[in-house]
Protein backbone atom coordinates (compact mmCIF):
# COMPACT_ATOMS: atom_id res chain seq x y z
CA UNK A 1 0.00 0.00 0.00
CA UNK A 2 1.27 3.44 -0.92
CA UNK A 3 1.97 5.83 1.94
CA UNK A 4 0.31 9.24 1.69
CA UNK A 5 2.62 12.13 2.50
CA UNK A 6 2.03 15.68 3.50
CA UNK A 7 4.50 17.81 1.58
CA UNK A 8 6.50 20.75 2.87
CA UNK A 9 9.21 23.04 1.54
CA UNK A 10 11.85 24.23 4.00
CA UNK A 11 14.57 26.85 3.45
CA UNK A 12 17.65 26.59 5.65
CA UNK A 13 19.63 29.79 5.46
CA UNK A 14 23.39 29.60 5.40
CA UNK A 15 23.45 31.91 8.40
CA UNK A 16 21.40 29.38 10.38
CA UNK A 17 23.91 26.64 9.54
CA UNK A 18 26.74 28.79 10.94
CA UNK A 19 25.14 28.95 14.38
CA UNK A 20 26.70 31.40 16.82
CA UNK A 21 29.95 31.38 14.84
CA UNK A 22 28.33 33.60 12.21
CA UNK A 23 30.30 32.07 9.34
CA UNK A 24 31.21 28.64 8.02
CA UNK A 25 29.44 25.56 9.32
CA UNK A 26 28.70 24.66 12.91
CA UNK A 27 28.37 20.89 12.61
CA UNK A 28 26.49 20.60 15.90
CA UNK A 29 23.88 23.00 14.51
CA UNK A 30 23.69 21.07 11.22
CA UNK A 31 23.32 17.84 13.20
CA UNK A 32 20.48 19.39 15.21
CA UNK A 33 18.68 20.44 12.03
CA UNK A 34 19.13 16.92 10.65
CA UNK A 35 17.56 15.43 13.79
CA UNK A 36 14.58 17.76 13.45
CA UNK A 37 14.20 16.97 9.75
CA UNK A 38 14.19 13.25 10.49
CA UNK A 39 11.56 13.67 13.23
CA UNK A 40 9.32 15.62 10.86
CA UNK A 41 9.81 13.05 8.11
CA UNK A 42 8.97 10.23 10.52
CA UNK A 43 5.57 11.88 11.03
CA UNK A 44 4.81 11.37 7.34
CA UNK A 45 5.92 14.73 5.95
CA UNK A 46 7.76 14.63 2.63
CA UNK A 47 10.30 17.45 2.78
CA UNK A 48 11.89 19.47 0.02
CA UNK A 49 14.90 21.33 1.30
CA UNK A 50 16.46 24.53 -0.04
CA UNK A 51 19.84 25.43 1.45
CA UNK A 52 21.44 28.87 1.33
CA UNK A 53 25.13 29.73 1.16
CA UNK A 54 25.36 33.11 2.88
CA UNK A 55 27.44 31.74 5.74
CA UNK A 56 30.31 31.15 3.33
CA UNK A 57 29.93 33.84 0.66
CA UNK A 58 27.34 36.24 -0.69
CA UNK A 59 27.75 36.97 -4.38
CA UNK A 60 26.32 40.48 -4.13
CA UNK A 61 28.68 41.42 -1.30
CA UNK A 62 31.69 39.97 -3.10
CA UNK A 63 30.86 41.91 -6.27
CA UNK A 64 30.59 45.15 -4.28
CA UNK A 65 34.10 44.44 -3.00
CA UNK A 66 35.43 44.31 -6.55
CA UNK A 67 34.94 40.77 -7.83
CA UNK A 68 33.34 40.33 -11.20
CA UNK A 69 29.59 39.89 -10.60
CA UNK A 70 29.35 36.65 -12.58
CA UNK A 71 32.34 35.12 -10.77
CA UNK A 72 30.94 36.27 -7.42
CA UNK A 73 27.57 34.68 -8.20
CA UNK A 74 29.28 31.42 -9.18
CA UNK A 75 31.18 31.47 -5.90
CA UNK A 76 27.89 31.99 -4.03
CA UNK A 77 26.39 29.00 -5.84
CA UNK A 78 29.37 26.88 -4.82
CA UNK A 79 28.83 27.97 -1.21
CA UNK A 80 25.27 26.70 -1.49
CA UNK A 81 26.51 23.35 -2.82
CA UNK A 82 29.01 23.07 0.07
CA UNK A 83 26.20 23.56 2.60
CA UNK A 84 23.90 21.14 0.80
CA UNK A 85 26.60 18.46 0.80
CA UNK A 86 27.15 18.92 4.54
CA UNK A 87 23.43 18.56 5.29
CA UNK A 88 23.15 15.58 2.92
CA UNK A 89 26.10 13.81 4.51
CA UNK A 90 24.78 14.18 8.05
CA UNK A 91 21.26 13.13 7.04
CA UNK A 92 22.53 10.04 5.21
CA UNK A 93 24.63 8.97 8.19
CA UNK A 94 21.58 9.19 10.45
mmCIF file with all atom_site columns, C-alpha atoms in Angstrom:
data_model
loop_
_atom_site.group_PDB
_atom_site.id
_atom_site.type_symbol
_atom_site.label_atom_id
_atom_site.label_alt_id
_atom_site.label_comp_id
_atom_site.label_asym_id
_atom_site.label_entity_id
_atom_site.label_seq_id
_atom_site.pdbx_PDB_ins_code
_atom_site.Cartn_x
_atom_site.Cartn_y
_atom_site.Cartn_z
_atom_site.occupancy
_atom_site.B_iso_or_equiv
_atom_site.pdbx_formal_charge
_atom_site.auth_seq_id
_atom_site.auth_comp_id
_atom_site.auth_asym_id
_atom_site.auth_atom_id
_atom_site.pdbx_PDB_model_num
ATOM 1  C CA . UNK A 1 1  ? 0.000  0.000  0.000   1.00 0.00 ? 1  UNK A CA 1
ATOM 2  C CA . UNK A 1 2  ? 1.268  3.438  -0.916  1.00 0.00 ? 2  UNK A CA 1
ATOM 3  C CA . UNK A 1 3  ? 1.968  5.830  1.935   1.00 0.00 ? 3  UNK A CA 1
ATOM 4  C CA . UNK A 1 4  ? 0.308  9.240  1.689   1.00 0.00 ? 4  UNK A CA 1
ATOM 5  C CA . UNK A 1 5  ? 2.621  12.126 2.499   1.00 0.00 ? 5  UNK A CA 1
ATOM 6  C CA . UNK A 1 6  ? 2.032  15.676 3.496   1.00 0.00 ? 6  UNK A CA 1
ATOM 7  C CA . UNK A 1 7  ? 4.495  17.814 1.576   1.00 0.00 ? 7  UNK A CA 1
ATOM 8  C CA . UNK A 1 8  ? 6.497  20.753 2.873   1.00 0.00 ? 8  UNK A CA 1
ATOM 9  C CA . UNK A 1 9  ? 9.214  23.040 1.536   1.00 0.00 ? 9  UNK A CA 1
ATOM 10 C CA . UNK A 1 10 ? 11.847 24.228 3.996   1.00 0.00 ? 10 UNK A CA 1
ATOM 11 C CA . UNK A 1 11 ? 14.568 26.850 3.451   1.00 0.00 ? 11 UNK A CA 1
ATOM 12 C CA . UNK A 1 12 ? 17.650 26.595 5.649   1.00 0.00 ? 12 UNK A CA 1
ATOM 13 C CA . UNK A 1 13 ? 19.631 29.794 5.456   1.00 0.00 ? 13 UNK A CA 1
ATOM 14 C CA . UNK A 1 14 ? 23.388 29.605 5.398   1.00 0.00 ? 14 UNK A CA 1
ATOM 15 C CA . UNK A 1 15 ? 23.449 31.914 8.401   1.00 0.00 ? 15 UNK A CA 1
ATOM 16 C CA . UNK A 1 16 ? 21.401 29.384 10.380  1.00 0.00 ? 16 UNK A CA 1
ATOM 17 C CA . UNK A 1 17 ? 23.907 26.644 9.542   1.00 0.00 ? 17 UNK A CA 1
ATOM 18 C CA . UNK A 1 18 ? 26.735 28.790 10.935  1.00 0.00 ? 18 UNK A CA 1
ATOM 19 C CA . UNK A 1 19 ? 25.142 28.946 14.378  1.00 0.00 ? 19 UNK A CA 1
ATOM 20 C CA . UNK A 1 20 ? 26.696 31.400 16.818  1.00 0.00 ? 20 UNK A CA 1
ATOM 21 C CA . UNK A 1 21 ? 29.954 31.382 14.841  1.00 0.00 ? 21 UNK A CA 1
ATOM 22 C CA . UNK A 1 22 ? 28.326 33.601 12.209  1.00 0.00 ? 22 UNK A CA 1
ATOM 23 C CA . UNK A 1 23 ? 30.298 32.065 9.335   1.00 0.00 ? 23 UNK A CA 1
ATOM 24 C CA . UNK A 1 24 ? 31.209 28.640 8.020   1.00 0.00 ? 24 UNK A CA 1
ATOM 25 C CA . UNK A 1 25 ? 29.439 25.559 9.318   1.00 0.00 ? 25 UNK A CA 1
ATOM 26 C CA . UNK A 1 26 ? 28.703 24.655 12.905  1.00 0.00 ? 26 UNK A CA 1
ATOM 27 C CA . UNK A 1 27 ? 28.373 20.889 12.606  1.00 0.00 ? 27 UNK A CA 1
ATOM 28 C CA . UNK A 1 28 ? 26.487 20.597 15.900  1.00 0.00 ? 28 UNK A CA 1
ATOM 29 C CA . UNK A 1 29 ? 23.875 22.998 14.512  1.00 0.00 ? 29 UNK A CA 1
ATOM 30 C CA . UNK A 1 30 ? 23.688 21.074 11.217  1.00 0.00 ? 30 UNK A CA 1
ATOM 31 C CA . UNK A 1 31 ? 23.324 17.839 13.196  1.00 0.00 ? 31 UNK A CA 1
ATOM 32 C CA . UNK A 1 32 ? 20.484 19.393 15.208  1.00 0.00 ? 32 UNK A CA 1
ATOM 33 C CA . UNK A 1 33 ? 18.684 20.439 12.029  1.00 0.00 ? 33 UNK A CA 1
ATOM 34 C CA . UNK A 1 34 ? 19.132 16.916 10.647  1.00 0.00 ? 34 UNK A CA 1
ATOM 35 C CA . UNK A 1 35 ? 17.565 15.431 13.791  1.00 0.00 ? 35 UNK A CA 1
ATOM 36 C CA . UNK A 1 36 ? 14.585 17.763 13.451  1.00 0.00 ? 36 UNK A CA 1
ATOM 37 C CA . UNK A 1 37 ? 14.195 16.968 9.754   1.00 0.00 ? 37 UNK A CA 1
ATOM 38 C CA . UNK A 1 38 ? 14.186 13.246 10.494  1.00 0.00 ? 38 UNK A CA 1
ATOM 39 C CA . UNK A 1 39 ? 11.561 13.670 13.228  1.00 0.00 ? 39 UNK A CA 1
ATOM 40 C CA . UNK A 1 40 ? 9.319  15.625 10.862  1.00 0.00 ? 40 UNK A CA 1
ATOM 41 C CA . UNK A 1 41 ? 9.810  13.050 8.106   1.00 0.00 ? 41 UNK A CA 1
ATOM 42 C CA . UNK A 1 42 ? 8.968  10.227 10.525  1.00 0.00 ? 42 UNK A CA 1
ATOM 43 C CA . UNK A 1 43 ? 5.574  11.878 11.030  1.00 0.00 ? 43 UNK A CA 1
ATOM 44 C CA . UNK A 1 44 ? 4.806  11.373 7.341   1.00 0.00 ? 44 UNK A CA 1
ATOM 45 C CA . UNK A 1 45 ? 5.921  14.728 5.951   1.00 0.00 ? 45 UNK A CA 1
ATOM 46 C CA . UNK A 1 46 ? 7.759  14.631 2.631   1.00 0.00 ? 46 UNK A CA 1
ATOM 47 C CA . UNK A 1 47 ? 10.298 17.455 2.781   1.00 0.00 ? 47 UNK A CA 1
ATOM 48 C CA . UNK A 1 48 ? 11.892 19.471 0.022   1.00 0.00 ? 48 UNK A CA 1
ATOM 49 C CA . UNK A 1 49 ? 14.905 21.328 1.300   1.00 0.00 ? 49 UNK A CA 1
ATOM 50 C CA . UNK A 1 50 ? 16.456 24.528 -0.039  1.00 0.00 ? 50 UNK A CA 1
ATOM 51 C CA . UNK A 1 51 ? 19.837 25.433 1.451   1.00 0.00 ? 51 UNK A CA 1
ATOM 52 C CA . UNK A 1 52 ? 21.440 28.872 1.329   1.00 0.00 ? 52 UNK A CA 1
ATOM 53 C CA . UNK A 1 53 ? 25.130 29.725 1.163   1.00 0.00 ? 53 UNK A CA 1
ATOM 54 C CA . UNK A 1 54 ? 25.360 33.110 2.877   1.00 0.00 ? 54 UNK A CA 1
ATOM 55 C CA . UNK A 1 55 ? 27.441 31.736 5.744   1.00 0.00 ? 55 UNK A CA 1
ATOM 56 C CA . UNK A 1 56 ? 30.310 31.153 3.326   1.00 0.00 ? 56 UNK A CA 1
ATOM 57 C CA . UNK A 1 57 ? 29.930 33.844 0.665   1.00 0.00 ? 57 UNK A CA 1
ATOM 58 C CA . UNK A 1 58 ? 27.338 36.237 -0.686  1.00 0.00 ? 58 UNK A CA 1
ATOM 59 C CA . UNK A 1 59 ? 27.754 36.966 -4.379  1.00 0.00 ? 59 UNK A CA 1
ATOM 60 C CA . UNK A 1 60 ? 26.325 40.476 -4.134  1.00 0.00 ? 60 UNK A CA 1
ATOM 61 C CA . UNK A 1 61 ? 28.685 41.419 -1.302  1.00 0.00 ? 61 UNK A CA 1
ATOM 62 C CA . UNK A 1 62 ? 31.690 39.970 -3.103  1.00 0.00 ? 62 UNK A CA 1
ATOM 63 C CA . UNK A 1 63 ? 30.855 41.906 -6.268  1.00 0.00 ? 63 UNK A CA 1
ATOM 64 C CA . UNK A 1 64 ? 30.587 45.147 -4.275  1.00 0.00 ? 64 UNK A CA 1
ATOM 65 C CA . UNK A 1 65 ? 34.103 44.441 -3.004  1.00 0.00 ? 65 UNK A CA 1
ATOM 66 C CA . UNK A 1 66 ? 35.433 44.307 -6.553  1.00 0.00 ? 66 UNK A CA 1
ATOM 67 C CA . UNK A 1 67 ? 34.939 40.770 -7.828  1.00 0.00 ? 67 UNK A CA 1
ATOM 68 C CA . UNK A 1 68 ? 33.338 40.334 -11.205 1.00 0.00 ? 68 UNK A CA 1
ATOM 69 C CA . UNK A 1 69 ? 29.591 39.891 -10.604 1.00 0.00 ? 69 UNK A CA 1
ATOM 70 C CA . UNK A 1 70 ? 29.349 36.649 -12.579 1.00 0.00 ? 70 UNK A CA 1
ATOM 71 C CA . UNK A 1 71 ? 32.342 35.123 -10.767 1.00 0.00 ? 71 UNK A CA 1
ATOM 72 C CA . UNK A 1 72 ? 30.941 36.274 -7.420  1.00 0.00 ? 72 UNK A CA 1
ATOM 73 C CA . UNK A 1 73 ? 27.572 34.679 -8.201  1.00 0.00 ? 73 UNK A CA 1
ATOM 74 C CA . UNK A 1 74 ? 29.278 31.416 -9.180  1.00 0.00 ? 74 UNK A CA 1
ATOM 75 C CA . UNK A 1 75 ? 31.175 31.473 -5.895  1.00 0.00 ? 75 UNK A CA 1
ATOM 76 C CA . UNK A 1 76 ? 27.886 31.989 -4.034  1.00 0.00 ? 76 UNK A CA 1
ATOM 77 C CA . UNK A 1 77 ? 26.392 28.996 -5.842  1.00 0.00 ? 77 UNK A CA 1
ATOM 78 C CA . UNK A 1 78 ? 29.370 26.879 -4.820  1.00 0.00 ? 78 UNK A CA 1
ATOM 79 C CA . UNK A 1 79 ? 28.832 27.973 -1.207  1.00 0.00 ? 79 UNK A CA 1
ATOM 80 C CA . UNK A 1 80 ? 25.268 26.701 -1.492  1.00 0.00 ? 80 UNK A CA 1
ATOM 81 C CA . UNK A 1 81 ? 26.508 23.348 -2.818  1.00 0.00 ? 81 UNK A CA 1
ATOM 82 C CA . UNK A 1 82 ? 29.007 23.070 0.068   1.00 0.00 ? 82 UNK A CA 1
ATOM 83 C CA . UNK A 1 83 ? 26.200 23.559 2.599   1.00 0.00 ? 83 UNK A CA 1
ATOM 84 C CA . UNK A 1 84 ? 23.895 21.137 0.796   1.00 0.00 ? 84 UNK A CA 1
ATOM 85 C CA . UNK A 1 85 ? 26.604 18.457 0.805   1.00 0.00 ? 85 UNK A CA 1
ATOM 86 C CA . UNK A 1 86 ? 27.152 18.925 4.544   1.00 0.00 ? 86 UNK A CA 1
ATOM 87 C CA . UNK A 1 87 ? 23.427 18.562 5.288   1.00 0.00 ? 87 UNK A CA 1
ATOM 88 C CA . UNK A 1 88 ? 23.147 15.577 2.923   1.00 0.00 ? 88 UNK A CA 1
ATOM 89 C CA . UNK A 1 89 ? 26.105 13.813 4.511   1.00 0.00 ? 89 UNK A CA 1
ATOM 90 C CA . UNK A 1 90 ? 24.779 14.180 8.052   1.00 0.00 ? 90 UNK A CA 1
ATOM 91 C CA . UNK A 1 91 ? 21.262 13.128 7.035   1.00 0.00 ? 91 UNK A CA 1
ATOM 92 C CA . UNK A 1 92 ? 22.532 10.041 5.212   1.00 0.00 ? 92 UNK A CA 1
ATOM 93 C CA . UNK A 1 93 ? 24.631 8.971  8.190   1.00 0.00 ? 93 UNK A CA 1
ATOM 94 C CA . UNK A 1 94 ? 21.584 9.195  10.446  1.00 0.00 ? 94 UNK A CA 1
#
